[in-house]
PDB file of C-alpha atoms in Angstrom:
ATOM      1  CA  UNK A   9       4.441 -17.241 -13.823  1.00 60.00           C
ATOM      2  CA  UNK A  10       8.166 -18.009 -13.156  1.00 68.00           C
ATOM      3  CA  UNK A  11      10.970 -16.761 -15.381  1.00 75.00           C
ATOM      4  CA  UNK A  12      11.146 -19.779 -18.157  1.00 78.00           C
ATOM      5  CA  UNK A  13       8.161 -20.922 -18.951  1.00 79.00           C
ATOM      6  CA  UNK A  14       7.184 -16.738 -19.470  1.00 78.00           C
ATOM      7  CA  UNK A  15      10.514 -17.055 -21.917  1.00 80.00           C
ATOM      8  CA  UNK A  16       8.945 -20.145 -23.849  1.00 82.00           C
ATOM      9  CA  UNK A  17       5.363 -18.345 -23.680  1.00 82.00           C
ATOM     10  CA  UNK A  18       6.894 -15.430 -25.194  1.00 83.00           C
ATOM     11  CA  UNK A  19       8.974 -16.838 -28.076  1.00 83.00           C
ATOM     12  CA  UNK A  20       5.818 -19.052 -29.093  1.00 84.00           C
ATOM     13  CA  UNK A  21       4.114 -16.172 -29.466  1.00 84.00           C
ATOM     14  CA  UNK A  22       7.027 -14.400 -30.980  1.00 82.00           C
ATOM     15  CA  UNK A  23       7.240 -17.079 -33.476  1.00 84.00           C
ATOM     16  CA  UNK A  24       3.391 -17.041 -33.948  1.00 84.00           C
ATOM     17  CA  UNK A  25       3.473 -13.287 -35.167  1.00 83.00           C
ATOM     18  CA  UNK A  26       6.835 -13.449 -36.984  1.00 87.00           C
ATOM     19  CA  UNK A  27       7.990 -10.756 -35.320  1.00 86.00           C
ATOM     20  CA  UNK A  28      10.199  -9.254 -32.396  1.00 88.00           C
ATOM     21  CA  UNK A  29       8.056  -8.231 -29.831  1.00 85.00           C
ATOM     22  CA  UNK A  30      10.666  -7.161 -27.123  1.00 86.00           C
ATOM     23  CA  UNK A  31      14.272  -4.914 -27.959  1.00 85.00           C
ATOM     24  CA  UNK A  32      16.340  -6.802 -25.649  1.00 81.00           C
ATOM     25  CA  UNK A  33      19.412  -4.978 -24.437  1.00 81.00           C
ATOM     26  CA  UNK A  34      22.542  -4.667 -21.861  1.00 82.00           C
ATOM     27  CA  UNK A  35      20.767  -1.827 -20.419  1.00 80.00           C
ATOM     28  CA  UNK A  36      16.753  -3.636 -20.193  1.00 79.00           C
ATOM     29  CA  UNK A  37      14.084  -4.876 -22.524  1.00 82.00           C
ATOM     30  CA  UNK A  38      11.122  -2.964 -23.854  1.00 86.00           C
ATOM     31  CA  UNK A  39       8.439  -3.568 -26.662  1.00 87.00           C
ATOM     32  CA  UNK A  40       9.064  -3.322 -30.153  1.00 89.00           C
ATOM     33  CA  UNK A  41       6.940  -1.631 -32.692  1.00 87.00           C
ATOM     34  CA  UNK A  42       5.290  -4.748 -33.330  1.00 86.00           C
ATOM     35  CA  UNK A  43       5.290  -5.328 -29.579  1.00 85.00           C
ATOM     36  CA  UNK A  44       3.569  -2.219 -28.595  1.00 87.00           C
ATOM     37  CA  UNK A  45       0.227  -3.248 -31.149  1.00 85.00           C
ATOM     38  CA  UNK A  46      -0.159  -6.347 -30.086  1.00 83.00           C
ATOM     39  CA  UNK A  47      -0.417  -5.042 -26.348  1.00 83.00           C
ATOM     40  CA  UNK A  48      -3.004  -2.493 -27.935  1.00 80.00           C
ATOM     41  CA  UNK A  49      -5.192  -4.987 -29.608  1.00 77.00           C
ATOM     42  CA  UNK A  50      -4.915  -7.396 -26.665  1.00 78.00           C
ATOM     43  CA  UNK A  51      -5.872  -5.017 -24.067  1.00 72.00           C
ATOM     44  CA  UNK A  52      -9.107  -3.823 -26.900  1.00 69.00           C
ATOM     45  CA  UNK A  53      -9.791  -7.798 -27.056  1.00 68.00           C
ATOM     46  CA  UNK A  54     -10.186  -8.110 -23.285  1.00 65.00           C
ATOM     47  CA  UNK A  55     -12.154  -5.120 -22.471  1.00 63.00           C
ATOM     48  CA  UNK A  56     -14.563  -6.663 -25.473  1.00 62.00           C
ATOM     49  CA  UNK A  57     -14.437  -9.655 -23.945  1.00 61.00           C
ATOM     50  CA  UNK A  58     -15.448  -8.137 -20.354  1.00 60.00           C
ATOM     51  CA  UNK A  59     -18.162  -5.973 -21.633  1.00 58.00           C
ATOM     52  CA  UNK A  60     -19.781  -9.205 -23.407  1.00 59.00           C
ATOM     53  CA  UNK A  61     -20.003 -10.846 -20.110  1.00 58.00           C
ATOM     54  CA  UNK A  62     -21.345  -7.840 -18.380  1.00 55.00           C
ATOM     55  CA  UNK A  63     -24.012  -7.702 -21.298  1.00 56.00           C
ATOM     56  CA  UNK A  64     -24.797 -11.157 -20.913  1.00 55.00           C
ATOM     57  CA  UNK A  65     -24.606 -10.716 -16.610  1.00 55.00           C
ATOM     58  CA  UNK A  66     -27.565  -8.379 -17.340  1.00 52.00           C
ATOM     59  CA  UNK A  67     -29.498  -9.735 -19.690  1.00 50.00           C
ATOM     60  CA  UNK A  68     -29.330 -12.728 -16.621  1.00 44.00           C
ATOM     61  CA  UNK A  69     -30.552  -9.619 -14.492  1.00 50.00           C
ATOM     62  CA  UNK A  70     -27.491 -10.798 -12.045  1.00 58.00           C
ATOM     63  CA  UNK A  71     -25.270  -7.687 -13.039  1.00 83.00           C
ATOM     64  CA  UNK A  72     -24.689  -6.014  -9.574  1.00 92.00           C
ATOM     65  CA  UNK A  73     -20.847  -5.509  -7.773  1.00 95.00           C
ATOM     66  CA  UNK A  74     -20.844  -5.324  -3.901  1.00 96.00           C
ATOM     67  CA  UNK A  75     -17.450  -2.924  -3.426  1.00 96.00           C
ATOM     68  CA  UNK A  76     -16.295  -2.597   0.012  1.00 96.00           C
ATOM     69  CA  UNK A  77     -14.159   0.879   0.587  1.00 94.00           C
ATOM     70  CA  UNK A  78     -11.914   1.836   3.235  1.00 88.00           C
ATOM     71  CA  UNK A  79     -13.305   5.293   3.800  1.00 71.00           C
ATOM     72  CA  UNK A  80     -11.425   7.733   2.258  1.00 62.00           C
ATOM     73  CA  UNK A  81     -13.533  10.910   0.722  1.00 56.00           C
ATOM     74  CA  UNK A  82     -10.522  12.558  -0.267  1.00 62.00           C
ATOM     75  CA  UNK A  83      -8.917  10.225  -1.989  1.00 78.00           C
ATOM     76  CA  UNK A  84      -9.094  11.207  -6.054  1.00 80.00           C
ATOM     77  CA  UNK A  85      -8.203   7.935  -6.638  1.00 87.00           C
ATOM     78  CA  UNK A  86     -11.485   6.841  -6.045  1.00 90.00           C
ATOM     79  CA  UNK A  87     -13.262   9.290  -7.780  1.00 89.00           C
ATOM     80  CA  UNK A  88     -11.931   8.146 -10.595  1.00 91.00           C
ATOM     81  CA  UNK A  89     -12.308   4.754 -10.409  1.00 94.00           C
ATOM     82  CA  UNK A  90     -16.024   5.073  -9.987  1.00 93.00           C
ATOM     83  CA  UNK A  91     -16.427   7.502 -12.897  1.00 94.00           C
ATOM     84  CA  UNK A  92     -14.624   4.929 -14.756  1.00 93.00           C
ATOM     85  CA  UNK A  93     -16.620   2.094 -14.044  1.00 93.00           C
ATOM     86  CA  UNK A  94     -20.077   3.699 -15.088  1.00 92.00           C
ATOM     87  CA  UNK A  95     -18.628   5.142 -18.177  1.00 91.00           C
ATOM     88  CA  UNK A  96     -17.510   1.319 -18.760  1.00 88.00           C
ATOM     89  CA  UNK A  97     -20.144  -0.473 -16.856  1.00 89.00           C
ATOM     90  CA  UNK A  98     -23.542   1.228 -16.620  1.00 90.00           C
ATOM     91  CA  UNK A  99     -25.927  -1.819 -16.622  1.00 88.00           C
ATOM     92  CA  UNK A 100     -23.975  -2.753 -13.622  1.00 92.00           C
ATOM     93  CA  UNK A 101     -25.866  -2.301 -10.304  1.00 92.00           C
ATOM     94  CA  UNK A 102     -23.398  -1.037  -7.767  1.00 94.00           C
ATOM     95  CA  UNK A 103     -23.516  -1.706  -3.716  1.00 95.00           C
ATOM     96  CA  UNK A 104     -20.912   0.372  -1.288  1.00 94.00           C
ATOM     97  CA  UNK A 105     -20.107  -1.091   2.090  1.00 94.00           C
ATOM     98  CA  UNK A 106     -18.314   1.535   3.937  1.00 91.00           C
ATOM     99  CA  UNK A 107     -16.032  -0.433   6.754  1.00 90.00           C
ATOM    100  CA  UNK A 108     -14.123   0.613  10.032  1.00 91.00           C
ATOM    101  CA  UNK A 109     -10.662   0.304  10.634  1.00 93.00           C
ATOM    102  CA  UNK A 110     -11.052  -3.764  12.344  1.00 94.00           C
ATOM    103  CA  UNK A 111     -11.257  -5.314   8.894  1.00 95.00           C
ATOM    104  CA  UNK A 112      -8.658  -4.357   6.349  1.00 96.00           C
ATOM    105  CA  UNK A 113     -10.250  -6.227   3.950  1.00 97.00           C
ATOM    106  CA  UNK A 114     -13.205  -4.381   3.894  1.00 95.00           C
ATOM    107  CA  UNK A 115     -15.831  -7.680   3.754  1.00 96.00           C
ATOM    108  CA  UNK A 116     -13.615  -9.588   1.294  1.00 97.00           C
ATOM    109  CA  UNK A 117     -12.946 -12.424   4.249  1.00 95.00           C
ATOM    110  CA  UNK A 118     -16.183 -12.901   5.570  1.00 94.00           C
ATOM    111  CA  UNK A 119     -18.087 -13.073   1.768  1.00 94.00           C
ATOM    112  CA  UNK A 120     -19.524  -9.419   2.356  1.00 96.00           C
ATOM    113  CA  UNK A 121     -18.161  -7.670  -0.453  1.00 97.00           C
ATOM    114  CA  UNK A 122     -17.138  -9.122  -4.066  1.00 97.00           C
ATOM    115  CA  UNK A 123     -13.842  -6.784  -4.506  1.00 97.00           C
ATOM    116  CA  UNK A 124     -12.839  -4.103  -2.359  1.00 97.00           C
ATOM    117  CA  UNK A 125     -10.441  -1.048  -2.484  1.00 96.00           C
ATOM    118  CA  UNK A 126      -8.237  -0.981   0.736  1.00 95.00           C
ATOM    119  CA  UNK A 127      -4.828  -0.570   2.246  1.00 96.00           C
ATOM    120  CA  UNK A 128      -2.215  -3.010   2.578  1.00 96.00           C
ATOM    121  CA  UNK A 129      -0.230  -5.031   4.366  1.00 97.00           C
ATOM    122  CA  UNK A 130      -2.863  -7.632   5.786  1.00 97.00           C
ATOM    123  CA  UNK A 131      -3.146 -11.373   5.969  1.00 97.00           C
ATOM    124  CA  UNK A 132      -3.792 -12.068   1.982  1.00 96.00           C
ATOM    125  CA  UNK A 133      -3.691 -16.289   2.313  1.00 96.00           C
ATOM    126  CA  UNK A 134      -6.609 -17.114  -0.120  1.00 96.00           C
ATOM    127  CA  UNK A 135      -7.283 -13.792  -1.328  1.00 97.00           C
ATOM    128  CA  UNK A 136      -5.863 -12.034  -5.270  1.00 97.00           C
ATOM    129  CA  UNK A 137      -3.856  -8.785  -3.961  1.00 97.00           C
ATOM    130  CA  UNK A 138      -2.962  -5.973  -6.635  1.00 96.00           C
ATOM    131  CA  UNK A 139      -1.504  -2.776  -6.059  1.00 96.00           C
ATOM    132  CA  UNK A 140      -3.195   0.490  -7.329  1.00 95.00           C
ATOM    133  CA  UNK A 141      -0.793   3.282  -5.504  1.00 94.00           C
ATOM    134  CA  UNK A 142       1.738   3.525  -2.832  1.00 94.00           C
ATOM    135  CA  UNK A 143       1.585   6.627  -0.336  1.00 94.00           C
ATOM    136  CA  UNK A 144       4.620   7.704   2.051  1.00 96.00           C
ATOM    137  CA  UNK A 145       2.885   8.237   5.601  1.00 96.00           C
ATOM    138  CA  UNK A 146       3.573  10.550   8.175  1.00 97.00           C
ATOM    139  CA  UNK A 147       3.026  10.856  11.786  1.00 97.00           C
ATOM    140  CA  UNK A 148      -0.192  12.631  13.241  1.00 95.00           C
ATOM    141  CA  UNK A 149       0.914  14.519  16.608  1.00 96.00           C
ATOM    142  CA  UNK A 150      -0.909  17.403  18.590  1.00 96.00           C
ATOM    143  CA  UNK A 151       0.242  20.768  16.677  1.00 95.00           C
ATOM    144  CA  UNK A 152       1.532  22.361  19.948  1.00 95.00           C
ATOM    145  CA  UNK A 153       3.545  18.857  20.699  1.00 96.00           C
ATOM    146  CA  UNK A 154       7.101  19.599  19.848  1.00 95.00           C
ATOM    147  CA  UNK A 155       8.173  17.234  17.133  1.00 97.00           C
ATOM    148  CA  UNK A 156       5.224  18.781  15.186  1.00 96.00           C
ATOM    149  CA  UNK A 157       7.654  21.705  14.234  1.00 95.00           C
ATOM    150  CA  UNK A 158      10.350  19.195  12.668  1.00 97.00           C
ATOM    151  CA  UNK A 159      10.595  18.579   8.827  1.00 96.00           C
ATOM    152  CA  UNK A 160      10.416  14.883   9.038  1.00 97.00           C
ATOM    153  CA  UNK A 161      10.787  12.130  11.362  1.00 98.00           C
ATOM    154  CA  UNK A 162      12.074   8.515  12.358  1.00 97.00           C
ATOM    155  CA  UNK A 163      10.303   5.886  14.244  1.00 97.00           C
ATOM    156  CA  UNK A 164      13.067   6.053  16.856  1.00 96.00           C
ATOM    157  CA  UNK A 165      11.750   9.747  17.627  1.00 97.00           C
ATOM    158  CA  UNK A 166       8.187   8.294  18.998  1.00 96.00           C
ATOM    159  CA  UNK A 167       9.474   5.446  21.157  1.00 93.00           C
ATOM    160  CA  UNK A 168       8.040   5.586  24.324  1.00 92.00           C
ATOM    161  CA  UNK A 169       4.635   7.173  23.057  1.00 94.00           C
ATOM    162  CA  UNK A 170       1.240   5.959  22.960  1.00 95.00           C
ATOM    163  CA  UNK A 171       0.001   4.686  20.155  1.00 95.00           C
ATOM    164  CA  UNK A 172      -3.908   4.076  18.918  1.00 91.00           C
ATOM    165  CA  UNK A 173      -4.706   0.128  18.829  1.00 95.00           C
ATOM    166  CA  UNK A 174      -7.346  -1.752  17.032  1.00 95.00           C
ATOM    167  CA  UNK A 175      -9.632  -4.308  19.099  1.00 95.00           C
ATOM    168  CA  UNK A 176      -8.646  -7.871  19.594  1.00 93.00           C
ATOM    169  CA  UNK A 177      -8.860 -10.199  16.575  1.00 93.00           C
ATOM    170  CA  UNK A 178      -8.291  -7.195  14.357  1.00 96.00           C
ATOM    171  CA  UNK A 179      -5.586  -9.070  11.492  1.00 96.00           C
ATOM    172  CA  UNK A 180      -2.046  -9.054  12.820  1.00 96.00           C
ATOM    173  CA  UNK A 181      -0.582  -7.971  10.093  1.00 97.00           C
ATOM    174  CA  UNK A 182      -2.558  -4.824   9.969  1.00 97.00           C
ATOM    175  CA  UNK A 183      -2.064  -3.843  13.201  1.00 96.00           C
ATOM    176  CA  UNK A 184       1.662  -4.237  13.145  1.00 96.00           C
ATOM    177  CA  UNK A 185       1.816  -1.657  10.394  1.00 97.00           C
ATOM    178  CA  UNK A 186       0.222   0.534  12.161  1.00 96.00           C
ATOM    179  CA  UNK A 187       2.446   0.521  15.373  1.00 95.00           C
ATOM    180  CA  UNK A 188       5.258   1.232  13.302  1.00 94.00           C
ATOM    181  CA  UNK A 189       6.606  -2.634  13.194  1.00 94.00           C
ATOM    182  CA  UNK A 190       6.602  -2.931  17.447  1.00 93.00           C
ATOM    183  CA  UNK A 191       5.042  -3.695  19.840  1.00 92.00           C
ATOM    184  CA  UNK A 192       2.566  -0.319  21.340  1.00 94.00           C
ATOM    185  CA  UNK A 193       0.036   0.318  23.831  1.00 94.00           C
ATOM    186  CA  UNK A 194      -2.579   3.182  23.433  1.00 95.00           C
ATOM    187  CA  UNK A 195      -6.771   3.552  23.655  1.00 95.00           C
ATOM    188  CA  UNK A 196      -8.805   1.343  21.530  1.00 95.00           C
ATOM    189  CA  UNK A 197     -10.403   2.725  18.161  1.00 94.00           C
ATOM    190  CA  UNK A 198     -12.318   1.653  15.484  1.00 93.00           C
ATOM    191  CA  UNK A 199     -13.197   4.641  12.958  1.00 91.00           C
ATOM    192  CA  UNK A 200     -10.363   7.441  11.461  1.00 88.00           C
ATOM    193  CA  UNK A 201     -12.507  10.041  13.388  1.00 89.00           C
ATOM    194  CA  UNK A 202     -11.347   7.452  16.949  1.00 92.00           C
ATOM    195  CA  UNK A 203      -7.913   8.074  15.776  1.00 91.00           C
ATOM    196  CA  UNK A 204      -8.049  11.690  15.210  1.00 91.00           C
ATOM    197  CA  UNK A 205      -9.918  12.698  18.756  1.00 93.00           C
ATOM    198  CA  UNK A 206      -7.233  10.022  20.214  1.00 93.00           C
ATOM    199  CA  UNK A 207      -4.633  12.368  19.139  1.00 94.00           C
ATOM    200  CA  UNK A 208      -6.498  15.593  20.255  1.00 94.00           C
ATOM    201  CA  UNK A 209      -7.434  14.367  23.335  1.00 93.00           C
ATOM    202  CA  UNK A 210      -4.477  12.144  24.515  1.00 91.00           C
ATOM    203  CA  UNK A 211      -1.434  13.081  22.359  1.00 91.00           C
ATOM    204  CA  UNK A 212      -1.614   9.647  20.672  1.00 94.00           C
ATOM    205  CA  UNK A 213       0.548   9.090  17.856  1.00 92.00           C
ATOM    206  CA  UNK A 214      -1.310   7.963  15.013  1.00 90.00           C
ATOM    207  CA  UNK A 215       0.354   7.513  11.513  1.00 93.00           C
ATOM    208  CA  UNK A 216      -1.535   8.474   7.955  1.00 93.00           C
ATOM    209  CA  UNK A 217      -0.869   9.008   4.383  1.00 92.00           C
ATOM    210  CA  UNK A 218       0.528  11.860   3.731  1.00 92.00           C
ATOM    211  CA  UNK A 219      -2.188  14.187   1.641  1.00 83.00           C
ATOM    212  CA  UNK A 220      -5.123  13.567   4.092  1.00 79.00           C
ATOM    213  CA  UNK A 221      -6.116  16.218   5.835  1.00 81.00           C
ATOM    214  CA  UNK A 222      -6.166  16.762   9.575  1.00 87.00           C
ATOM    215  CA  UNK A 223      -8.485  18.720  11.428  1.00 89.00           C
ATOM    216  CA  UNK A 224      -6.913  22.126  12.850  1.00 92.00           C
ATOM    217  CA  UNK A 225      -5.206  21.451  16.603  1.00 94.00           C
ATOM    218  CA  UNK A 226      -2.882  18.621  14.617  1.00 95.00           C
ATOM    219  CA  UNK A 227       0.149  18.479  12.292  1.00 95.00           C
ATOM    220  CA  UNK A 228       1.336  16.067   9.972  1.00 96.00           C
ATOM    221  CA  UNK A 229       5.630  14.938  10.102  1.00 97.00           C
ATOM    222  CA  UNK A 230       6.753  13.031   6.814  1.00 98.00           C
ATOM    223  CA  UNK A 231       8.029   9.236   8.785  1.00 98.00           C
ATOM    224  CA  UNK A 232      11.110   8.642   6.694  1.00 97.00           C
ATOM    225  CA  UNK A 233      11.646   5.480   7.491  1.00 96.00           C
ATOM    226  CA  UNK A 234       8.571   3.696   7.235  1.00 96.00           C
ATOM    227  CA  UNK A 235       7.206   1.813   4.266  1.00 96.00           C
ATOM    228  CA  UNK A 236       4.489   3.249   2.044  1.00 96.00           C
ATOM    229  CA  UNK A 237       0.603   2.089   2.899  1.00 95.00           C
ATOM    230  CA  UNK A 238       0.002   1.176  -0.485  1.00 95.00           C
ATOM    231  CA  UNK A 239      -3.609   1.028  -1.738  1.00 95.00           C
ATOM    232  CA  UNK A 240      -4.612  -2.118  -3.465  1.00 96.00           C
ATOM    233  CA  UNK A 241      -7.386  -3.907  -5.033  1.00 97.00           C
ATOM    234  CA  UNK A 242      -8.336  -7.134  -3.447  1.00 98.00           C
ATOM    235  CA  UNK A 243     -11.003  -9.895  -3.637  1.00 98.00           C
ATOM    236  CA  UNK A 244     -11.482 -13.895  -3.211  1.00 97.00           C
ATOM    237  CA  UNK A 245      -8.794 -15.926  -4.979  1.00 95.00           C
ATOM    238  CA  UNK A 246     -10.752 -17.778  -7.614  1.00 89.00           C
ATOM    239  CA  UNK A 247     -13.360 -15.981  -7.678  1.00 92.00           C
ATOM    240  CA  UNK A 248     -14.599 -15.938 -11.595  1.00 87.00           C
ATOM    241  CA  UNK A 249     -16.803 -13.485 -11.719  1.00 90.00           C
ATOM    242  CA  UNK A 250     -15.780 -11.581 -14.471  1.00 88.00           C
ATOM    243  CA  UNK A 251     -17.244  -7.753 -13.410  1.00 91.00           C
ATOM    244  CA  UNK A 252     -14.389  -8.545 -10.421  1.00 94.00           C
ATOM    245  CA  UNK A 253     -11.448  -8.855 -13.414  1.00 90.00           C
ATOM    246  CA  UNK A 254     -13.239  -6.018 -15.003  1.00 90.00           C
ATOM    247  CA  UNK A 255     -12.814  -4.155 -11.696  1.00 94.00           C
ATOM    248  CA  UNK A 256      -9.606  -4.637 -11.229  1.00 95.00           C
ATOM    249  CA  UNK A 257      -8.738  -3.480 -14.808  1.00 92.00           C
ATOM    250  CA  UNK A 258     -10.720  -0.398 -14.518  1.00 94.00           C
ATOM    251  CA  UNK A 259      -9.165   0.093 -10.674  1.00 95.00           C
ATOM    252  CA  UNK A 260      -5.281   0.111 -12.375  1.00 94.00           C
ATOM    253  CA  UNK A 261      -6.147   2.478 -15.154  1.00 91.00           C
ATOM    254  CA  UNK A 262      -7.815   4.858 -12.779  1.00 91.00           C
ATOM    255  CA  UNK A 263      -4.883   5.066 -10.223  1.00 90.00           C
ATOM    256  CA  UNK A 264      -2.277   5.007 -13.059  1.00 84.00           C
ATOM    257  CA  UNK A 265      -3.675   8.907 -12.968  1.00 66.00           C
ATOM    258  CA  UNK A 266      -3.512   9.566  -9.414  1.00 61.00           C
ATOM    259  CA  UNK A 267      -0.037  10.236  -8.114  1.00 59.00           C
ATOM    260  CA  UNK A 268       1.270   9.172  -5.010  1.00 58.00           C
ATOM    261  CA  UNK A 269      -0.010  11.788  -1.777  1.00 59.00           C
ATOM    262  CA  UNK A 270       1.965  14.202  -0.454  1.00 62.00           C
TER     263      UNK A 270
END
């Protein structure tokens, strides 16, 4: 919503409680007293309102969420996302499709997945995008390779390497991320474990969020020039199934807990 019908919106609704529900000041504007209720008892009025259609989803017997995940075991983000949703959801019948590193949307596209929990930036035309977490990255190199010993890095340190490319038709988008914004050439992969055993084997440079693990033989550099990979929940715009909105909720509450890797 742009900037004045929001305005109008809120001093309807302003006008509607009789109250101030923003301090508005020189320095920014937060919620009022009054402000800060009515955000409680909204947010209590729409998790009733998801949980009736949930009920009602099952009672239909058509309860069930296909989630598509960009493997990440070690991501506590995750974890707590899905021991949100059963706490919230339990009727719900839940499907995982595990995907590869070709489709950043995890199934979304091609109708194989309702809502999935990925990492952007990717082609989103036709598809609702919202961010959960954003993760610096670093830069995966052999441990004996010599940049391994430095603090941090800059793209401009790893021109001229090889870097690990996804197969043709892989999004773009995606794919420029990964290179670091250029053009690269390197060996096909299509799985993390590709990239890592490209690395070992080759001296590859691959880039990661920082936090993940690497297997012993390589390092991790901090890239500080290189914007976050930010992890998102994503799924078919228009899509009106409401245990996807319920999803989504859950998904932001979940990663409001889980800090950004280091």
């Amino acid at each position: 919503m742009s900037q004045p019908p929001l305005s109008r919106a809120i001093r309807q609704l302003e006008s509607e409680v009789g109250a101030a529900l923003f301090d508005r000041s020189p320095t920014g504007v937060g919620l009022t007293r009054v402000g800060a209720v009515l955000l409680d008892e909204a947010r209590a009025l729409l998790e009733q309102a998801d949980r009736v259609s949930t009920r009602v989803a099952a009672a239909a017997g058509n309860a069930n969420l296909t989630i598509g995940i960009l493997g990440d075991a070690t991501d506590p983000g995750i974890a707590r996302l899905a021991a949100a949703y059963r706490h919230r959801h339990p009727e719900v019948e839940i499907r995982i499709r595990d995907t590869d590193l070709t489709d950043p949307t995890c199934g979304v596209k091609a109708g194989l997945v309702d809502v999935a929990v990925t990492r952007a930036p990717f082609n989103h035309t036709a598809l609702t995008v919202r961010e959960l977490r954003a993760d610096p990255v670093g830069a995966v190199l052999r441990a004996d390779d010599p940049l391994a010993r430095r603090d941090h890095l800059k793209l401009a340190d790893l021109a001229g390497r090889r870097w690990f490319q996804f197969p043709d038709g892989t999004d773009p988008i995606w794919q420029t991320y990964w290179n670091g914004g250029e053009p690269r050439e390197g060996p096909i992969v299509r799985v993390v474990q590709e990239c890592v055993q490209a690395v070992l084997w080759n001296g590859t440079v691959g880039i990661t969020p920082l936090g993940h693990t690497v297997p012993e033989g390589l390092a991790t550099v901090p890239l500080i020039d290189m914007a976050p990979s930010r992890v998102v929940v994503v799924w078919n715009e228009g899509d009106t199934n409401p245990l996807i909105r319920s999803f989504a909720q859950v998904a932001a509450a979940a990663y409001r807990d889980s800090p950004p890797r280091r």
